[in-house]
Amino acid sequence: MPPDHLIRERLDAVLAVVYLIFNEGYGGRDELVAEAIWLGRALAELLPNNPEVRGLLAMMLLPEAARAPTRALLTDLVARRCQLLALALILLSSDDQDSSAE
């Protein structure tokens, strides 16, 4: 690990790059999000008393924690919509068969 005076000089740039990686990944590249969070956790272990490092990690973890339930909710809504559409098609096709039988 570099001396303290070099850590202070370089930390802002490192935190900015980690956040840029996270931000780039948030558009759909989950591997970048995971990598940025991993880097943030590694920095938090190396510098446990640094508020900027802890703040960056919190800024990345909070939206990521909300993203998983949102994804699950959207998946569930799409699945339910597909089920309703399938049911409607079944009902429509059975109505067609009933009317052609008469």
mmCIF file with all atom_site columns, C-alpha atoms in Angstrom:
data_model
loop_
_atom_site.group_PDB
_atom_site.id
_atom_site.type_symbol
_atom_site.label_atom_id
_atom_site.label_alt_id
_atom_site.label_comp_id
_atom_site.label_asym_id
_atom_site.label_entity_id
_atom_site.label_seq_id
_atom_site.pdbx_PDB_ins_code
_atom_site.Cartn_x
_atom_site.Cartn_y
_atom_site.Cartn_z
_atom_site.occupancy
_atom_site.B_iso_or_equiv
_atom_site.pdbx_formal_charge
_atom_site.auth_seq_id
_atom_site.auth_comp_id
_atom_site.auth_asym_id
_atom_site.auth_atom_id
_atom_site.pdbx_PDB_model_num
ATOM 1   C CA . MET A 1 1   ? 0.000   0.000   0.000   1.00 0.00 ? 1   MET A CA 1
ATOM 2   C CA . PRO A 1 2   ? 1.352   3.468   -0.859  1.00 0.00 ? 2   PRO A CA 1
ATOM 3   C CA . PRO A 1 3   ? 2.261   5.969   1.872   1.00 0.00 ? 3   PRO A CA 1
ATOM 4   C CA . ASP A 1 4   ? -0.563  8.018   3.420   1.00 0.00 ? 4   ASP A CA 1
ATOM 5   C CA . HIS A 1 5   ? 0.248   11.232  1.554   1.00 0.00 ? 5   HIS A CA 1
ATOM 6   C CA . LEU A 1 6   ? -0.005  9.405   -1.802  1.00 0.00 ? 6   LEU A CA 1
ATOM 7   C CA . ILE A 1 7   ? -3.266  7.712   -0.826  1.00 0.00 ? 7   ILE A CA 1
ATOM 8   C CA . ARG A 1 8   ? -4.849  11.088  -0.123  1.00 0.00 ? 8   ARG A CA 1
ATOM 9   C CA . GLU A 1 9   ? -3.597  12.445  -3.445  1.00 0.00 ? 9   GLU A CA 1
ATOM 10  C CA . ARG A 1 10  ? -4.903  9.499   -5.484  1.00 0.00 ? 10  ARG A CA 1
ATOM 11  C CA . LEU A 1 11  ? -8.093  8.595   -3.654  1.00 0.00 ? 11  LEU A CA 1
ATOM 12  C CA . ASP A 1 12  ? -10.385 11.125  -5.351  1.00 0.00 ? 12  ASP A CA 1
ATOM 13  C CA . ALA A 1 13  ? -9.392  9.844   -8.793  1.00 0.00 ? 13  ALA A CA 1
ATOM 14  C CA . VAL A 1 14  ? -9.813  6.214   -7.741  1.00 0.00 ? 14  VAL A CA 1
ATOM 15  C CA . LEU A 1 15  ? -13.267 6.885   -6.272  1.00 0.00 ? 15  LEU A CA 1
ATOM 16  C CA . ALA A 1 16  ? -14.298 8.777   -9.412  1.00 0.00 ? 16  ALA A CA 1
ATOM 17  C CA . VAL A 1 17  ? -13.255 5.879   -11.639 1.00 0.00 ? 17  VAL A CA 1
ATOM 18  C CA . VAL A 1 18  ? -15.061 3.326   -9.465  1.00 0.00 ? 18  VAL A CA 1
ATOM 19  C CA . TYR A 1 19  ? -18.221 5.438   -9.629  1.00 0.00 ? 19  TYR A CA 1
ATOM 20  C CA . LEU A 1 20  ? -17.880 5.799   -13.410 1.00 0.00 ? 20  LEU A CA 1
ATOM 21  C CA . ILE A 1 21  ? -17.645 2.006   -13.714 1.00 0.00 ? 21  ILE A CA 1
ATOM 22  C CA . PHE A 1 22  ? -20.774 1.638   -11.577 1.00 0.00 ? 22  PHE A CA 1
ATOM 23  C CA . ASN A 1 23  ? -22.631 4.304   -13.526 1.00 0.00 ? 23  ASN A CA 1
ATOM 24  C CA . GLU A 1 24  ? -21.728 2.743   -16.881 1.00 0.00 ? 24  GLU A CA 1
ATOM 25  C CA . GLY A 1 25  ? -22.914 -0.637  -15.662 1.00 0.00 ? 25  GLY A CA 1
ATOM 26  C CA . TYR A 1 26  ? -26.183 0.670   -14.279 1.00 0.00 ? 26  TYR A CA 1
ATOM 27  C CA . GLY A 1 27  ? -27.484 0.996   -17.836 1.00 0.00 ? 27  GLY A CA 1
ATOM 28  C CA . GLY A 1 28  ? -27.717 -2.779  -18.111 1.00 0.00 ? 28  GLY A CA 1
ATOM 29  C CA . ARG A 1 29  ? -24.209 -4.153  -17.818 1.00 0.00 ? 29  ARG A CA 1
ATOM 30  C CA . ASP A 1 30  ? -24.542 -6.008  -14.538 1.00 0.00 ? 30  ASP A CA 1
ATOM 31  C CA . GLU A 1 31  ? -20.952 -7.259  -14.603 1.00 0.00 ? 31  GLU A CA 1
ATOM 32  C CA . LEU A 1 32  ? -19.692 -3.657  -14.363 1.00 0.00 ? 32  LEU A CA 1
ATOM 33  C CA . VAL A 1 33  ? -22.015 -2.930  -11.439 1.00 0.00 ? 33  VAL A CA 1
ATOM 34  C CA . ALA A 1 34  ? -20.767 -6.022  -9.625  1.00 0.00 ? 34  ALA A CA 1
ATOM 35  C CA . GLU A 1 35  ? -17.147 -5.098  -10.321 1.00 0.00 ? 35  GLU A CA 1
ATOM 36  C CA . ALA A 1 36  ? -17.610 -1.528  -9.063  1.00 0.00 ? 36  ALA A CA 1
ATOM 37  C CA . ILE A 1 37  ? -19.274 -2.765  -5.877  1.00 0.00 ? 37  ILE A CA 1
ATOM 38  C CA . TRP A 1 38  ? -16.470 -5.282  -5.382  1.00 0.00 ? 38  TRP A CA 1
ATOM 39  C CA . LEU A 1 39  ? -13.905 -2.498  -5.789  1.00 0.00 ? 39  LEU A CA 1
ATOM 40  C CA . GLY A 1 40  ? -15.849 -0.292  -3.363  1.00 0.00 ? 40  GLY A CA 1
ATOM 41  C CA . ARG A 1 41  ? -15.901 -3.055  -0.769  1.00 0.00 ? 41  ARG A CA 1
ATOM 42  C CA . ALA A 1 42  ? -12.181 -3.670  -1.249  1.00 0.00 ? 42  ALA A CA 1
ATOM 43  C CA . LEU A 1 43  ? -11.486 0.033   -0.726  1.00 0.00 ? 43  LEU A CA 1
ATOM 44  C CA . ALA A 1 44  ? -13.707 0.042   2.370   1.00 0.00 ? 44  ALA A CA 1
ATOM 45  C CA . GLU A 1 45  ? -11.663 -2.827  3.802   1.00 0.00 ? 45  GLU A CA 1
ATOM 46  C CA . LEU A 1 46  ? -8.398  -1.041  3.074   1.00 0.00 ? 46  LEU A CA 1
ATOM 47  C CA . LEU A 1 47  ? -9.608  2.340   4.339   1.00 0.00 ? 47  LEU A CA 1
ATOM 48  C CA . PRO A 1 48  ? -12.343 1.531   6.883   1.00 0.00 ? 48  PRO A CA 1
ATOM 49  C CA . ASN A 1 49  ? -12.373 4.990   8.492   1.00 0.00 ? 49  ASN A CA 1
ATOM 50  C CA . ASN A 1 50  ? -12.551 6.999   5.280   1.00 0.00 ? 50  ASN A CA 1
ATOM 51  C CA . PRO A 1 51  ? -15.972 8.669   4.911   1.00 0.00 ? 51  PRO A CA 1
ATOM 52  C CA . GLU A 1 52  ? -15.631 9.182   1.135   1.00 0.00 ? 52  GLU A CA 1
ATOM 53  C CA . VAL A 1 53  ? -15.013 5.485   0.576   1.00 0.00 ? 53  VAL A CA 1
ATOM 54  C CA . ARG A 1 54  ? -17.925 4.508   2.831   1.00 0.00 ? 54  ARG A CA 1
ATOM 55  C CA . GLY A 1 55  ? -20.140 7.089   1.104   1.00 0.00 ? 55  GLY A CA 1
ATOM 56  C CA . LEU A 1 56  ? -19.298 5.791   -2.354  1.00 0.00 ? 56  LEU A CA 1
ATOM 57  C CA . LEU A 1 57  ? -20.022 2.231   -1.296  1.00 0.00 ? 57  LEU A CA 1
ATOM 58  C CA . ALA A 1 58  ? -23.367 3.325   0.173   1.00 0.00 ? 58  ALA A CA 1
ATOM 59  C CA . MET A 1 59  ? -24.203 5.259   -3.016  1.00 0.00 ? 59  MET A CA 1
ATOM 60  C CA . MET A 1 60  ? -23.657 2.106   -5.040  1.00 0.00 ? 60  MET A CA 1
ATOM 61  C CA . LEU A 1 61  ? -25.343 -0.361  -2.689  1.00 0.00 ? 61  LEU A CA 1
ATOM 62  C CA . LEU A 1 62  ? -28.589 1.568   -2.104  1.00 0.00 ? 62  LEU A CA 1
ATOM 63  C CA . PRO A 1 63  ? -29.799 1.727   -5.720  1.00 0.00 ? 63  PRO A CA 1
ATOM 64  C CA . GLU A 1 64  ? -28.535 -1.787  -6.376  1.00 0.00 ? 64  GLU A CA 1
ATOM 65  C CA . ALA A 1 65  ? -30.592 -3.087  -3.448  1.00 0.00 ? 65  ALA A CA 1
ATOM 66  C CA . ALA A 1 66  ? -33.695 -1.450  -4.903  1.00 0.00 ? 66  ALA A CA 1
ATOM 67  C CA . ARG A 1 67  ? -32.984 -2.702  -8.436  1.00 0.00 ? 67  ARG A CA 1
ATOM 68  C CA . ALA A 1 68  ? -33.407 -6.422  -7.711  1.00 0.00 ? 68  ALA A CA 1
ATOM 69  C CA . PRO A 1 69  ? -36.954 -6.165  -6.282  1.00 0.00 ? 69  PRO A CA 1
ATOM 70  C CA . THR A 1 70  ? -37.928 -3.800  -9.109  1.00 0.00 ? 70  THR A CA 1
ATOM 71  C CA . ARG A 1 71  ? -36.680 -6.326  -11.671 1.00 0.00 ? 71  ARG A CA 1
ATOM 72  C CA . ALA A 1 72  ? -38.581 -9.119  -9.913  1.00 0.00 ? 72  ALA A CA 1
ATOM 73  C CA . LEU A 1 73  ? -41.751 -7.016  -9.840  1.00 0.00 ? 73  LEU A CA 1
ATOM 74  C CA . LEU A 1 74  ? -41.496 -6.210  -13.550 1.00 0.00 ? 74  LEU A CA 1
ATOM 75  C CA . THR A 1 75  ? -40.859 -9.861  -14.386 1.00 0.00 ? 75  THR A CA 1
ATOM 76  C CA . ASP A 1 76  ? -43.915 -10.841 -12.355 1.00 0.00 ? 76  ASP A CA 1
ATOM 77  C CA . LEU A 1 77  ? -46.078 -8.206  -14.070 1.00 0.00 ? 77  LEU A CA 1
ATOM 78  C CA . VAL A 1 78  ? -44.980 -9.352  -17.524 1.00 0.00 ? 78  VAL A CA 1
ATOM 79  C CA . ALA A 1 79  ? -45.646 -12.986 -16.598 1.00 0.00 ? 79  ALA A CA 1
ATOM 80  C CA . ARG A 1 80  ? -49.134 -12.130 -15.329 1.00 0.00 ? 80  ARG A CA 1
ATOM 81  C CA . ARG A 1 81  ? -49.886 -10.145 -18.460 1.00 0.00 ? 81  ARG A CA 1
ATOM 82  C CA . CYS A 1 82  ? -48.813 -13.099 -20.610 1.00 0.00 ? 82  CYS A CA 1
ATOM 83  C CA . GLN A 1 83  ? -51.027 -15.416 -18.548 1.00 0.00 ? 83  GLN A CA 1
ATOM 84  C CA . LEU A 1 84  ? -54.021 -13.101 -19.010 1.00 0.00 ? 84  LEU A CA 1
ATOM 85  C CA . LEU A 1 85  ? -53.366 -12.885 -22.742 1.00 0.00 ? 85  LEU A CA 1
ATOM 86  C CA . ALA A 1 86  ? -53.143 -16.679 -22.998 1.00 0.00 ? 86  ALA A CA 1
ATOM 87  C CA . LEU A 1 87  ? -56.393 -17.042 -21.044 1.00 0.00 ? 87  LEU A CA 1
ATOM 88  C CA . ALA A 1 88  ? -58.109 -14.513 -23.301 1.00 0.00 ? 88  ALA A CA 1
ATOM 89  C CA . LEU A 1 89  ? -56.928 -16.384 -26.404 1.00 0.00 ? 89  LEU A CA 1
ATOM 90  C CA . ILE A 1 90  ? -58.204 -19.693 -24.969 1.00 0.00 ? 90  ILE A CA 1
ATOM 91  C CA . LEU A 1 91  ? -61.561 -18.144 -24.164 1.00 0.00 ? 91  LEU A CA 1
ATOM 92  C CA . LEU A 1 92  ? -61.824 -16.559 -27.604 1.00 0.00 ? 92  LEU A CA 1
ATOM 93  C CA . SER A 1 93  ? -60.930 -19.794 -29.353 1.00 0.00 ? 93  SER A CA 1
ATOM 94  C CA . SER A 1 94  ? -63.468 -21.744 -27.265 1.00 0.00 ? 94  SER A CA 1
ATOM 95  C CA . ASP A 1 95  ? -66.141 -19.170 -28.162 1.00 0.00 ? 95  ASP A CA 1
ATOM 96  C CA . ASP A 1 96  ? -65.290 -19.658 -31.851 1.00 0.00 ? 96  ASP A CA 1
ATOM 97  C CA . GLN A 1 97  ? -65.618 -23.429 -31.482 1.00 0.00 ? 97  GLN A CA 1
ATOM 98  C CA . ASP A 1 98  ? -68.920 -23.107 -29.602 1.00 0.00 ? 98  ASP A CA 1
ATOM 99  C CA . SER A 1 99  ? -70.432 -20.847 -32.258 1.00 0.00 ? 99  SER A CA 1
ATOM 100 C CA . SER A 1 100 ? -69.261 -23.068 -35.125 1.00 0.00 ? 100 SER A CA 1
ATOM 101 C CA . ALA A 1 101 ? -70.802 -26.124 -33.410 1.00 0.00 ? 101 ALA A CA 1
ATOM 102 C CA . GLU A 1 102 ? -74.261 -24.511 -33.473 1.00 0.00 ? 102 GLU A CA 1
#
